[in-house]
mmCIF file of C-alpha atoms in Angstrom:
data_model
loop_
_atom_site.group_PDB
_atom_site.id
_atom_site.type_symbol
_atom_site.label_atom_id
_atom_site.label_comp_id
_atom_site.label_asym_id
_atom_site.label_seq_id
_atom_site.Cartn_x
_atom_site.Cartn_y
_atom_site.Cartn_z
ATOM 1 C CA UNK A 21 46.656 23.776 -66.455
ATOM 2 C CA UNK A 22 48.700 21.495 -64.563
ATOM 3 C CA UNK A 23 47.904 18.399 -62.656
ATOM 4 C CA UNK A 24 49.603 16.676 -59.704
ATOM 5 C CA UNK A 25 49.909 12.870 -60.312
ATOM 6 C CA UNK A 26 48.902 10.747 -56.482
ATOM 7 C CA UNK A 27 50.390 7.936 -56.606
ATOM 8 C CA UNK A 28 49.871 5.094 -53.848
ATOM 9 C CA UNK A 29 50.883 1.330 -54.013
ATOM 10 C CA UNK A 30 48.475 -0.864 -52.110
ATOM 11 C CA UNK A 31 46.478 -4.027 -51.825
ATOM 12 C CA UNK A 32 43.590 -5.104 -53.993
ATOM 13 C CA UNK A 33 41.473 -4.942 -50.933
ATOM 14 C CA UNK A 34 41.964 -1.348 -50.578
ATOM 15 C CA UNK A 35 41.205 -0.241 -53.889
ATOM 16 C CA UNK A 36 38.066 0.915 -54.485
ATOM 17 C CA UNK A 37 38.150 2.042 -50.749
ATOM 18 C CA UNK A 38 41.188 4.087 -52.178
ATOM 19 C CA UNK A 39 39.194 5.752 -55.236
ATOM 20 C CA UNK A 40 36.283 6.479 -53.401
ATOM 21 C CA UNK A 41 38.683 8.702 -50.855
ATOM 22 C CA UNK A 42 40.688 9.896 -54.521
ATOM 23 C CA UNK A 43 36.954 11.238 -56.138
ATOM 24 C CA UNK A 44 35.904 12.670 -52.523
ATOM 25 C CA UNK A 45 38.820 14.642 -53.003
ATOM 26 C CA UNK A 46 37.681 15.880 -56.536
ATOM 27 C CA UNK A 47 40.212 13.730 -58.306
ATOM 28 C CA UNK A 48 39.601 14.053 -62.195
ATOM 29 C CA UNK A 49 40.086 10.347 -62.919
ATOM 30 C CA UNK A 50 42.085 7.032 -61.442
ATOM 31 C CA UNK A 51 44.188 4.659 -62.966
ATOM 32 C CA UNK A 52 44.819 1.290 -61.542
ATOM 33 C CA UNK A 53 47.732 -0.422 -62.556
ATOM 34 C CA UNK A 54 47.141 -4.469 -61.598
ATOM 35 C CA UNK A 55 49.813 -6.677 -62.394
ATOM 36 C CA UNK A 56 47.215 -9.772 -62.157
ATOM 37 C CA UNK A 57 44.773 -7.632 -64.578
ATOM 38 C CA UNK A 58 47.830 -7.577 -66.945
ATOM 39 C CA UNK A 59 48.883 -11.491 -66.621
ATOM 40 C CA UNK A 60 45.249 -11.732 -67.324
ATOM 41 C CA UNK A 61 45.155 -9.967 -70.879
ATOM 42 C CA UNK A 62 49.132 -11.528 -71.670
ATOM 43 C CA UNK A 63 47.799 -15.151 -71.505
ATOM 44 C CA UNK A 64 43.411 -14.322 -72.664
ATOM 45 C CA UNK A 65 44.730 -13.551 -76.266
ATOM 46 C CA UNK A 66 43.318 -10.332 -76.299
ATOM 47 C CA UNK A 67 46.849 -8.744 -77.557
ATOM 48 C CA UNK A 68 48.180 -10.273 -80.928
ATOM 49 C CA UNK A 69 51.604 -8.930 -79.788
ATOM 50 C CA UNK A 70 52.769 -7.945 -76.293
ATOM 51 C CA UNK A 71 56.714 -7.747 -74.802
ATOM 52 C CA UNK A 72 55.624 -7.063 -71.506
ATOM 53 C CA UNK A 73 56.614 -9.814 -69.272
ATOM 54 C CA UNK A 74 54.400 -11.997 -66.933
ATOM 55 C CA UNK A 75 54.332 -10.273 -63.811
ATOM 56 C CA UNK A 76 55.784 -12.328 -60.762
ATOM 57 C CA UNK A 77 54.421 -10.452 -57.757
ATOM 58 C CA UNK A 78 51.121 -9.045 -58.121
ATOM 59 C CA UNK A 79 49.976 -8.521 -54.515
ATOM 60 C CA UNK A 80 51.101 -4.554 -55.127
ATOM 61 C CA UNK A 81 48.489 -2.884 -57.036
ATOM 62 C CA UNK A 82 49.745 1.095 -58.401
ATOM 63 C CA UNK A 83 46.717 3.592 -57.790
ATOM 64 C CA UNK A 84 47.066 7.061 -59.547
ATOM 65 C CA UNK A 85 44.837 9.822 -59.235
ATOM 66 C CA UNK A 86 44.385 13.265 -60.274
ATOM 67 C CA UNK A 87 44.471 16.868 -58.496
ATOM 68 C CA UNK A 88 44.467 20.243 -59.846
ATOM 69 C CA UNK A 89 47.732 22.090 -58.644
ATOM 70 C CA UNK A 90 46.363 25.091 -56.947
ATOM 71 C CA UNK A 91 45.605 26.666 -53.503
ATOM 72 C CA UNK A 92 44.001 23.533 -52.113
ATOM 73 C CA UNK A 93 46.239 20.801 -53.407
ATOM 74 C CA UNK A 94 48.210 20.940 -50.078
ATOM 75 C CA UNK A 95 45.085 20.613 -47.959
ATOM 76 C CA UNK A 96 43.480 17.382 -50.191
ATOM 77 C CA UNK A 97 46.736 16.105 -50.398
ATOM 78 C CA UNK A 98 46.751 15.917 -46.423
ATOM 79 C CA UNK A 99 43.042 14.696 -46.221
ATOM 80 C CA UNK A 100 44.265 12.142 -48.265
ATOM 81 C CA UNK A 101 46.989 10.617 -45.776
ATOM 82 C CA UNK A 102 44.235 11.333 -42.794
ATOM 83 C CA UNK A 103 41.549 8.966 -44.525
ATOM 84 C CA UNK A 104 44.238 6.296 -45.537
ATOM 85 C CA UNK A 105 44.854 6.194 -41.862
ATOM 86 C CA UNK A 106 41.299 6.007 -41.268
ATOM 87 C CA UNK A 107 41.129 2.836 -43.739
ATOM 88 C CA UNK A 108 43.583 1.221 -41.608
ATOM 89 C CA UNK A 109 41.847 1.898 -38.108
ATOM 90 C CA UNK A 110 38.836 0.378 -39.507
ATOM 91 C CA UNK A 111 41.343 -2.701 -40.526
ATOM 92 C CA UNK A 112 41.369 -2.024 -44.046
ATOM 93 C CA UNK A 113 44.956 -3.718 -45.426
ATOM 94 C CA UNK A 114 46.459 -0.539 -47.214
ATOM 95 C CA UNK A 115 50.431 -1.838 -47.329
ATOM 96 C CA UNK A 116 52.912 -0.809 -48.545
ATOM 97 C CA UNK A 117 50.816 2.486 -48.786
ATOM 98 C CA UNK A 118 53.777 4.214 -50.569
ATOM 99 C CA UNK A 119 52.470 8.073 -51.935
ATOM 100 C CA UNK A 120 54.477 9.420 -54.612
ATOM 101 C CA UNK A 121 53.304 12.534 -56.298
ATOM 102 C CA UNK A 122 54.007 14.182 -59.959
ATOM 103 C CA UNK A 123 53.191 16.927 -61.647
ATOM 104 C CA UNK A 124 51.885 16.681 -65.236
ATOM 105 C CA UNK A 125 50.852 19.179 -67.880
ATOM 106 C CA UNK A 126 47.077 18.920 -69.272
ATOM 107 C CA UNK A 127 49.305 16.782 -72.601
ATOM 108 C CA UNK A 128 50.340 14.720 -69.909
ATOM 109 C CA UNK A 129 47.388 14.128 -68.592
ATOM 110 C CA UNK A 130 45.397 13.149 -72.349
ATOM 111 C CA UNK A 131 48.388 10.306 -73.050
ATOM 112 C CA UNK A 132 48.572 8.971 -69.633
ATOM 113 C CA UNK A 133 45.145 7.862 -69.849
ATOM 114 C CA UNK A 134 45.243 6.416 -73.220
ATOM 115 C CA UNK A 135 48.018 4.184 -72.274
ATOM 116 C CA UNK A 136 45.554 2.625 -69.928
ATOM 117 C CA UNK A 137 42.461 2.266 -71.502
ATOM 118 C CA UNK A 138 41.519 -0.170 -73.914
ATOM 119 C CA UNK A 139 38.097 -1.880 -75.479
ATOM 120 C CA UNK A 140 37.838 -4.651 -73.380
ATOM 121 C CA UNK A 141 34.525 -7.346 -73.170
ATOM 122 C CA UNK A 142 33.904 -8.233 -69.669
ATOM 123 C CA UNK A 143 30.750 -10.356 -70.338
ATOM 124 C CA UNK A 144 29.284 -11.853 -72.755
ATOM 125 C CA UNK A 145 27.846 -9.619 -74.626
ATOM 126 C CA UNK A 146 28.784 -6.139 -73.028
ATOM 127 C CA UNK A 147 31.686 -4.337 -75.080
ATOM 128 C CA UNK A 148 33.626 -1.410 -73.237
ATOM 129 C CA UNK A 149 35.707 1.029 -75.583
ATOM 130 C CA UNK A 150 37.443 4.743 -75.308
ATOM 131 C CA UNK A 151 35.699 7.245 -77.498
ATOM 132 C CA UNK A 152 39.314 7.407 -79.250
ATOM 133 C CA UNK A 153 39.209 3.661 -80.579
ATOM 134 C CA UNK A 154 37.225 1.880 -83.164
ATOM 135 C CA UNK A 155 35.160 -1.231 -82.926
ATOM 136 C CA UNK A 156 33.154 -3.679 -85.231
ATOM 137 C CA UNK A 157 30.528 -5.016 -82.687
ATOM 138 C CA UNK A 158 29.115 -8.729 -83.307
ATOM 139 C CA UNK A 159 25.625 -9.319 -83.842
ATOM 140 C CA UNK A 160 24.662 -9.788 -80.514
ATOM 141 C CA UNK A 161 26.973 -7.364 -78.550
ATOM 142 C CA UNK A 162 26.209 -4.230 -76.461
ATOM 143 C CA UNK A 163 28.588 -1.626 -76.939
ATOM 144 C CA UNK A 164 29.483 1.182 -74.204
ATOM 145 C CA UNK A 165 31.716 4.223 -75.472
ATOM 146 C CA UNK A 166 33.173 5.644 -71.995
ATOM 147 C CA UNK A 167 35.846 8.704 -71.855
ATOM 148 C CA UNK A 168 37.419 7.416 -68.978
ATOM 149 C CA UNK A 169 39.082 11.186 -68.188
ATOM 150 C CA UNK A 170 37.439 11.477 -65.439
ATOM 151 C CA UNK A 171 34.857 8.202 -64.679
ATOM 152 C CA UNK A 172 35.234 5.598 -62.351
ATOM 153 C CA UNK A 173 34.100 2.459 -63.251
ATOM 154 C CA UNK A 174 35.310 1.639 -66.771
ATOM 155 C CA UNK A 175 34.364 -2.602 -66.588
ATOM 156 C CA UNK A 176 37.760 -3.581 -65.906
ATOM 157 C CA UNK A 177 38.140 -4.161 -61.699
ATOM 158 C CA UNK A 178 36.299 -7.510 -60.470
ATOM 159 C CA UNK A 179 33.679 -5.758 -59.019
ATOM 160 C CA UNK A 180 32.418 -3.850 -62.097
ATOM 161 C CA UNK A 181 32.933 -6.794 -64.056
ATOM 162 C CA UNK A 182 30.625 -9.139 -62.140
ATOM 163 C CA UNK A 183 27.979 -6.701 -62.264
ATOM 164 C CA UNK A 184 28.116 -6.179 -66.097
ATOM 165 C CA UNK A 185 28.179 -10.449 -66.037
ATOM 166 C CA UNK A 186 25.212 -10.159 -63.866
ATOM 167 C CA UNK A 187 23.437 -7.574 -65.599
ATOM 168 C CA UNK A 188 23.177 -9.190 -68.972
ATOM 169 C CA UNK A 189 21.134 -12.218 -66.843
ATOM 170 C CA UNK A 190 19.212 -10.098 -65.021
ATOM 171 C CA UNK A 191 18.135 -6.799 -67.404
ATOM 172 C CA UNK A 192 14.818 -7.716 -68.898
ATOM 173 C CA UNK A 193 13.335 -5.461 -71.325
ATOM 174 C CA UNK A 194 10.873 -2.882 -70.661
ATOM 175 C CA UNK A 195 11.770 -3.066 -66.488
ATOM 176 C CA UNK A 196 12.482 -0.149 -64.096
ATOM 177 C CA UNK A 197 16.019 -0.513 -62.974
ATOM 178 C CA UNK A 198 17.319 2.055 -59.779
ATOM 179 C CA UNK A 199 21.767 2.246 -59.544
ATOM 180 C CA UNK A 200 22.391 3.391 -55.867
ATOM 181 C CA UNK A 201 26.248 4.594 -55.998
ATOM 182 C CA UNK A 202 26.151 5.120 -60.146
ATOM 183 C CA UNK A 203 29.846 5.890 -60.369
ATOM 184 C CA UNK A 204 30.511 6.689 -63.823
ATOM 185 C CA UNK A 205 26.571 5.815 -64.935
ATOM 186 C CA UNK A 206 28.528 2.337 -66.418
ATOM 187 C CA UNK A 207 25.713 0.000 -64.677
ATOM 188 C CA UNK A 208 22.893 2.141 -65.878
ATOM 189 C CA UNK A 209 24.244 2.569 -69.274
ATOM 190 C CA UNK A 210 24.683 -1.281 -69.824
ATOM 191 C CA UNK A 211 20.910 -1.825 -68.207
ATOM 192 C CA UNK A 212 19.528 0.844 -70.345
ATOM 193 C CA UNK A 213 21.490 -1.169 -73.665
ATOM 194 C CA UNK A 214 20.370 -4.333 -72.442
ATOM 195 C CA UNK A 215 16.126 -2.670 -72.620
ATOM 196 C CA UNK A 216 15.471 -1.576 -69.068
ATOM 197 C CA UNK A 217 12.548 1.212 -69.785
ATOM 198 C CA UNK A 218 13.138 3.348 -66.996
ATOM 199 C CA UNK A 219 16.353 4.004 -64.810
ATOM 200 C CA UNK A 220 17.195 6.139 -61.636
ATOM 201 C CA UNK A 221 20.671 6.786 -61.400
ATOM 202 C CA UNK A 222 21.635 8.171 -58.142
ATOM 203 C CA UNK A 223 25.046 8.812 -56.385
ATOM 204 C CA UNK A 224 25.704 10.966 -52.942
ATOM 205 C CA UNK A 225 28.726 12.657 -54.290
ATOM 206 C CA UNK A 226 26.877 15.496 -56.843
ATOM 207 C CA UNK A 227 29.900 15.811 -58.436
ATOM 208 C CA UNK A 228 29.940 13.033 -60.330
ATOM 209 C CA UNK A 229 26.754 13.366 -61.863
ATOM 210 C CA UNK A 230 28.006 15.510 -64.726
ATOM 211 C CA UNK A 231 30.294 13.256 -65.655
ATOM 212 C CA UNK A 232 27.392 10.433 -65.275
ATOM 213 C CA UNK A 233 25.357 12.949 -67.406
ATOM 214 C CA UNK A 234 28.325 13.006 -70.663
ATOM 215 C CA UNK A 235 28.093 9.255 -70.324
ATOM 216 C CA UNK A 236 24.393 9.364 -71.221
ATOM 217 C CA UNK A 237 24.641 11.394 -73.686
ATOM 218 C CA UNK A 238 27.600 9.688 -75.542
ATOM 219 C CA UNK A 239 25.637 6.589 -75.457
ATOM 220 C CA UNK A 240 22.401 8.157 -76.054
ATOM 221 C CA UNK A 241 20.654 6.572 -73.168
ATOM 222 C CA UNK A 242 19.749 10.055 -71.384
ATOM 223 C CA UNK A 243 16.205 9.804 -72.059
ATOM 224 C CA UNK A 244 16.184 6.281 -70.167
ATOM 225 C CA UNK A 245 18.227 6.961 -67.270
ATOM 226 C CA UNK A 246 17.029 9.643 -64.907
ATOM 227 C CA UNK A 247 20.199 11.122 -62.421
ATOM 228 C CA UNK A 248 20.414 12.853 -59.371
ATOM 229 C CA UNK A 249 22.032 13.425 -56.011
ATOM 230 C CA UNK A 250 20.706 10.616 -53.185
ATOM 231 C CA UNK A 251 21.718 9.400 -49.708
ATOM 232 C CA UNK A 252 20.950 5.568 -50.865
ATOM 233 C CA UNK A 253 17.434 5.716 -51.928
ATOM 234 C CA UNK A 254 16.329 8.874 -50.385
ATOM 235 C CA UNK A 255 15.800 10.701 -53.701
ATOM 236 C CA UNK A 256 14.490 7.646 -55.407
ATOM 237 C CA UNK A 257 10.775 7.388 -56.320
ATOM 238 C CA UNK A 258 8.792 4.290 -56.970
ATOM 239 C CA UNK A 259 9.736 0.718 -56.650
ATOM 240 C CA UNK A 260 11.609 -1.324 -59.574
ATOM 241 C CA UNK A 261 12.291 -4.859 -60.364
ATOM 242 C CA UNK A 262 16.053 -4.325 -60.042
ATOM 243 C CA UNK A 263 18.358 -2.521 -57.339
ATOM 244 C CA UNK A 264 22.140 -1.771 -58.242
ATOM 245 C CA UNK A 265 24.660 -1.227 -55.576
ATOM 246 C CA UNK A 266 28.177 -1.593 -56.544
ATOM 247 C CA UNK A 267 29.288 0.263 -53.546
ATOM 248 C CA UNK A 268 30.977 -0.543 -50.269
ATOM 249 C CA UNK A 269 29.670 -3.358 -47.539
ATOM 250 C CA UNK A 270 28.769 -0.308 -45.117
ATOM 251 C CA UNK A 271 26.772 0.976 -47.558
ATOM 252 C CA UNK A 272 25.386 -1.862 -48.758
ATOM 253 C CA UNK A 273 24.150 -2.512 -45.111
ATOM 254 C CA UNK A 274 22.240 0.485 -44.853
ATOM 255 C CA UNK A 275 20.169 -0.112 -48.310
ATOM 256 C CA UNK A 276 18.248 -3.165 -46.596
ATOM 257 C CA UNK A 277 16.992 -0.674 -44.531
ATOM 258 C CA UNK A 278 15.272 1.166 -47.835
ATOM 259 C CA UNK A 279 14.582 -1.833 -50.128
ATOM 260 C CA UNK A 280 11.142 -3.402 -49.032
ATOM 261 C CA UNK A 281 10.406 0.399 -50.242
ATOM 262 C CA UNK A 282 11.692 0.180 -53.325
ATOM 263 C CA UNK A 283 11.804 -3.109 -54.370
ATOM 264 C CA UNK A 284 8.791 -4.764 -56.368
ATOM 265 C CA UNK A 285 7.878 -8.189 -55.224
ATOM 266 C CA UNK A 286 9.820 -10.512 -57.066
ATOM 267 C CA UNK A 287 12.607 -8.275 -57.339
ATOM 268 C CA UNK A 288 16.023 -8.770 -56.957
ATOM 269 C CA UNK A 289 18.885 -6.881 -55.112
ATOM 270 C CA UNK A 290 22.948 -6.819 -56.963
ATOM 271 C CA UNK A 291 25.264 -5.718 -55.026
ATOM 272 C CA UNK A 292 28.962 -5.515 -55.375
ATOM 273 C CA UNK A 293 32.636 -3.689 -53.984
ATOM 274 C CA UNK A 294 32.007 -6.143 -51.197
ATOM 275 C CA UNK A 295 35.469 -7.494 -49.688
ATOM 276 C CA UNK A 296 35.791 -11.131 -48.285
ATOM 277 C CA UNK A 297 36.193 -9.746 -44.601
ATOM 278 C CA UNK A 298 32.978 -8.035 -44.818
ATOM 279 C CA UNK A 299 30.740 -10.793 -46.514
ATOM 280 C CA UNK A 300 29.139 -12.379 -43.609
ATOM 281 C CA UNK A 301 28.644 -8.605 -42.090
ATOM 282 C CA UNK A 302 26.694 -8.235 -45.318
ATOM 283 C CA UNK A 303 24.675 -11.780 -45.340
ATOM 284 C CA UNK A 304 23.603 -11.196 -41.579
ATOM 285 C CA UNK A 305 21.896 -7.457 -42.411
ATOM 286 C CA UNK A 306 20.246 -9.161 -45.903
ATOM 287 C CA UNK A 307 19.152 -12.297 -43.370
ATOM 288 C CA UNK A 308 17.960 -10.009 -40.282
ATOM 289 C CA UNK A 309 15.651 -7.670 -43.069
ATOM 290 C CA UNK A 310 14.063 -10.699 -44.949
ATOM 291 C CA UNK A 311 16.239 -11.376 -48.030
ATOM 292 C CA UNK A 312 18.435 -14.347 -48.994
ATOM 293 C CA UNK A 313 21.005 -15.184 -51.119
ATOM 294 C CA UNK A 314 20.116 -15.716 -54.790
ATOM 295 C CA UNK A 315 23.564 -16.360 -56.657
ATOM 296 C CA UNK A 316 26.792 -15.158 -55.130
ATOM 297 C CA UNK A 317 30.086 -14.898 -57.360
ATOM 298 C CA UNK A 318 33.499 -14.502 -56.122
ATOM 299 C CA UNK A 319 36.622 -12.848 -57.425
ATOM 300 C CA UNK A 320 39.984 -11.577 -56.604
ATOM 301 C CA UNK A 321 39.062 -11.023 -53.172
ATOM 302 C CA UNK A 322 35.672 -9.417 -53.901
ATOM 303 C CA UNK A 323 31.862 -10.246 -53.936
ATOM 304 C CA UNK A 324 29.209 -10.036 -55.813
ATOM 305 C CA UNK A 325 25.555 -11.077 -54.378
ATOM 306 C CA UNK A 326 22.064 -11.024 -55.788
ATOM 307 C CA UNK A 327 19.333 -11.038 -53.137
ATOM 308 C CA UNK A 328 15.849 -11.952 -53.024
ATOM 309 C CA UNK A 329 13.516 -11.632 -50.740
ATOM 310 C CA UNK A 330 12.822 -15.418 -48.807
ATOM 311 C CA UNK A 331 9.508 -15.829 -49.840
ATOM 312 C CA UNK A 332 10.295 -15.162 -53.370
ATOM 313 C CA UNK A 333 13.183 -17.689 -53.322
ATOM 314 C CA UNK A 334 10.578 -20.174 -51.853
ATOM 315 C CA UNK A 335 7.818 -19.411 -53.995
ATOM 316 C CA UNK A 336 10.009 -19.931 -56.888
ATOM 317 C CA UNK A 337 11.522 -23.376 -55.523
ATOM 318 C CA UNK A 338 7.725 -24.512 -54.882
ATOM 319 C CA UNK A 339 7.444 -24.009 -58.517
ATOM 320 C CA UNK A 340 10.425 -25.770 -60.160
#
């Protein structure tokens, strides 16, 4: 089978954006190519050998995607350009927005992702490797196997990797855990490793959830995590101590209108995938429905925010 390559060259503002339009599309897998991400691993260590130079601009981040070449690769390929200009009327920094496009064989496809994906630790404890590579974990570590073929999510952008930082202070064993926007199923996976008992995984596109549902398996977490197809919470049942959204800031302002339902008292709220331009947007909905800020972390241009409820916050403060 062949695939057609999508390539796009944009800002790190507009990438998730970006792969959210790319899996909408059906797009079997992204790669993001980050010169910062590189300087990062050049100069952590992480490589006992490297020739790859330090990268002197790194505003331009390379997107690539993946689309079947058939009868409707014209028509996606157009929907693509449409929503990118969509992106921009909402004032969503795209440039240069260059779209380059390749055709690849299904070999093609196999190595190109294996030049991208390596086991990386993006917390403290939580390991993320390829299927393809081995790995001696330390006492203490949680490993997650991922074939990143066709996930999105895979630890490495700022937004994933504050959650799984998040995650290993928050997961407590034997707690109910719900992942609004799962993605690839990384969050749940790492809760479900980390002891959460129970876990509803739930994303509106319904075609991820197959992959979601490999991911499981491979990591043998399937009876934990529970998936299925939701609007935010609408397909949710119950309440748990711990809400997931590594989404977008317009979704994320939606879910306060759901999480008194779902939320146990005490509970906390992590979001993510929230861009500095839409923070305050994001800390007026949590302040107008109750909730306050907890911890908030920073990176790259992104957000990550626990919330709690106000009278929890206080109720804890009275007690310290």
């Amino acid at each position: 089978m062949k695939w057609c390559e999508v390539s796009i060259q944009t800002t790190h503002e507009a990438v998730e954006l970006i792969a959210e339009i790319f899996r909408d599309l059906g797009a079997s897998g992204v790669v993001i190519e980050d010169p910062e991400l590189v300087n990062d691993y050049i100069t952590s260590g992480k490589w006992d050998y490297t020739d790859i130079p330090i990268a002197t601009e790194t505003e331009v981040v390379t997107e690539k995607a993946y689309l079947p070449v058939n009868g409707e690769l014209a028509g996606r390929l157009q929907t693509f350009r449409q929503e990118l200009k969509a992106l921009e009327g909402r004032g969503v920094n795209i440039a240069p927005g260059t779209i380059e496009t390749n055709e690849l064989q299904d070999e093609d496809w196999s190595d190109t992702w294996k030049q991208y994906f390596h086991t990386e630790k993006p917390g403290e404890r939580v390991v993320i490797k390829p299927t393809w590579e081995s790995y001696e974990p330390e006492a203490d570590e949680v490993v997650i196997e991922l074939d990143p073929g066709a996930a999105f999510g895979t630890g490495t952008h700022a937004t994933t990797s504050m959650c799984i930082r998040q995650l290993e202070k928050l997961v407590k064993p034997g707690m109910n855990v719900f992942d609004v926007g799962t993605g690839s199923g990384i969050l749940s996976i790492i809760a479900a490793k980390l002891g959460a008992k129970e876990i509803q995984a739930v994303d509106y596109d319904d075609s991820v959830l197959k992959i979601v549902e490999e991911n499981l398996a491979q990591n043998k977490v399937q009876d934990i995590v529970s998936v299925a197809q939701s609007d935010l919470m609408q397909n949710i049942h119950g309440k748990a101590q711990l809400v997931i959204a590594n989404i977008i800031a317009d979704i994320i302002i939606r879910l306060f209108d759901q999480l008194d339902e779902h939320l146990e008292p005490g509970g906390t709220l992590l979001t993510s995938g929230i861009i500095e331009d839409r923070i305050e947007d994001v800390l007026a909905a949590a302040e107008a429905h109750g909730y306050a800020v907890a911890e908030r972390m920073e990176n790259k241009g992104w957000a990550c925010i626990t919330f709690r409820r106000k009278a929890d916050l206080q109720a804890a403060a009275g007690k310290a």
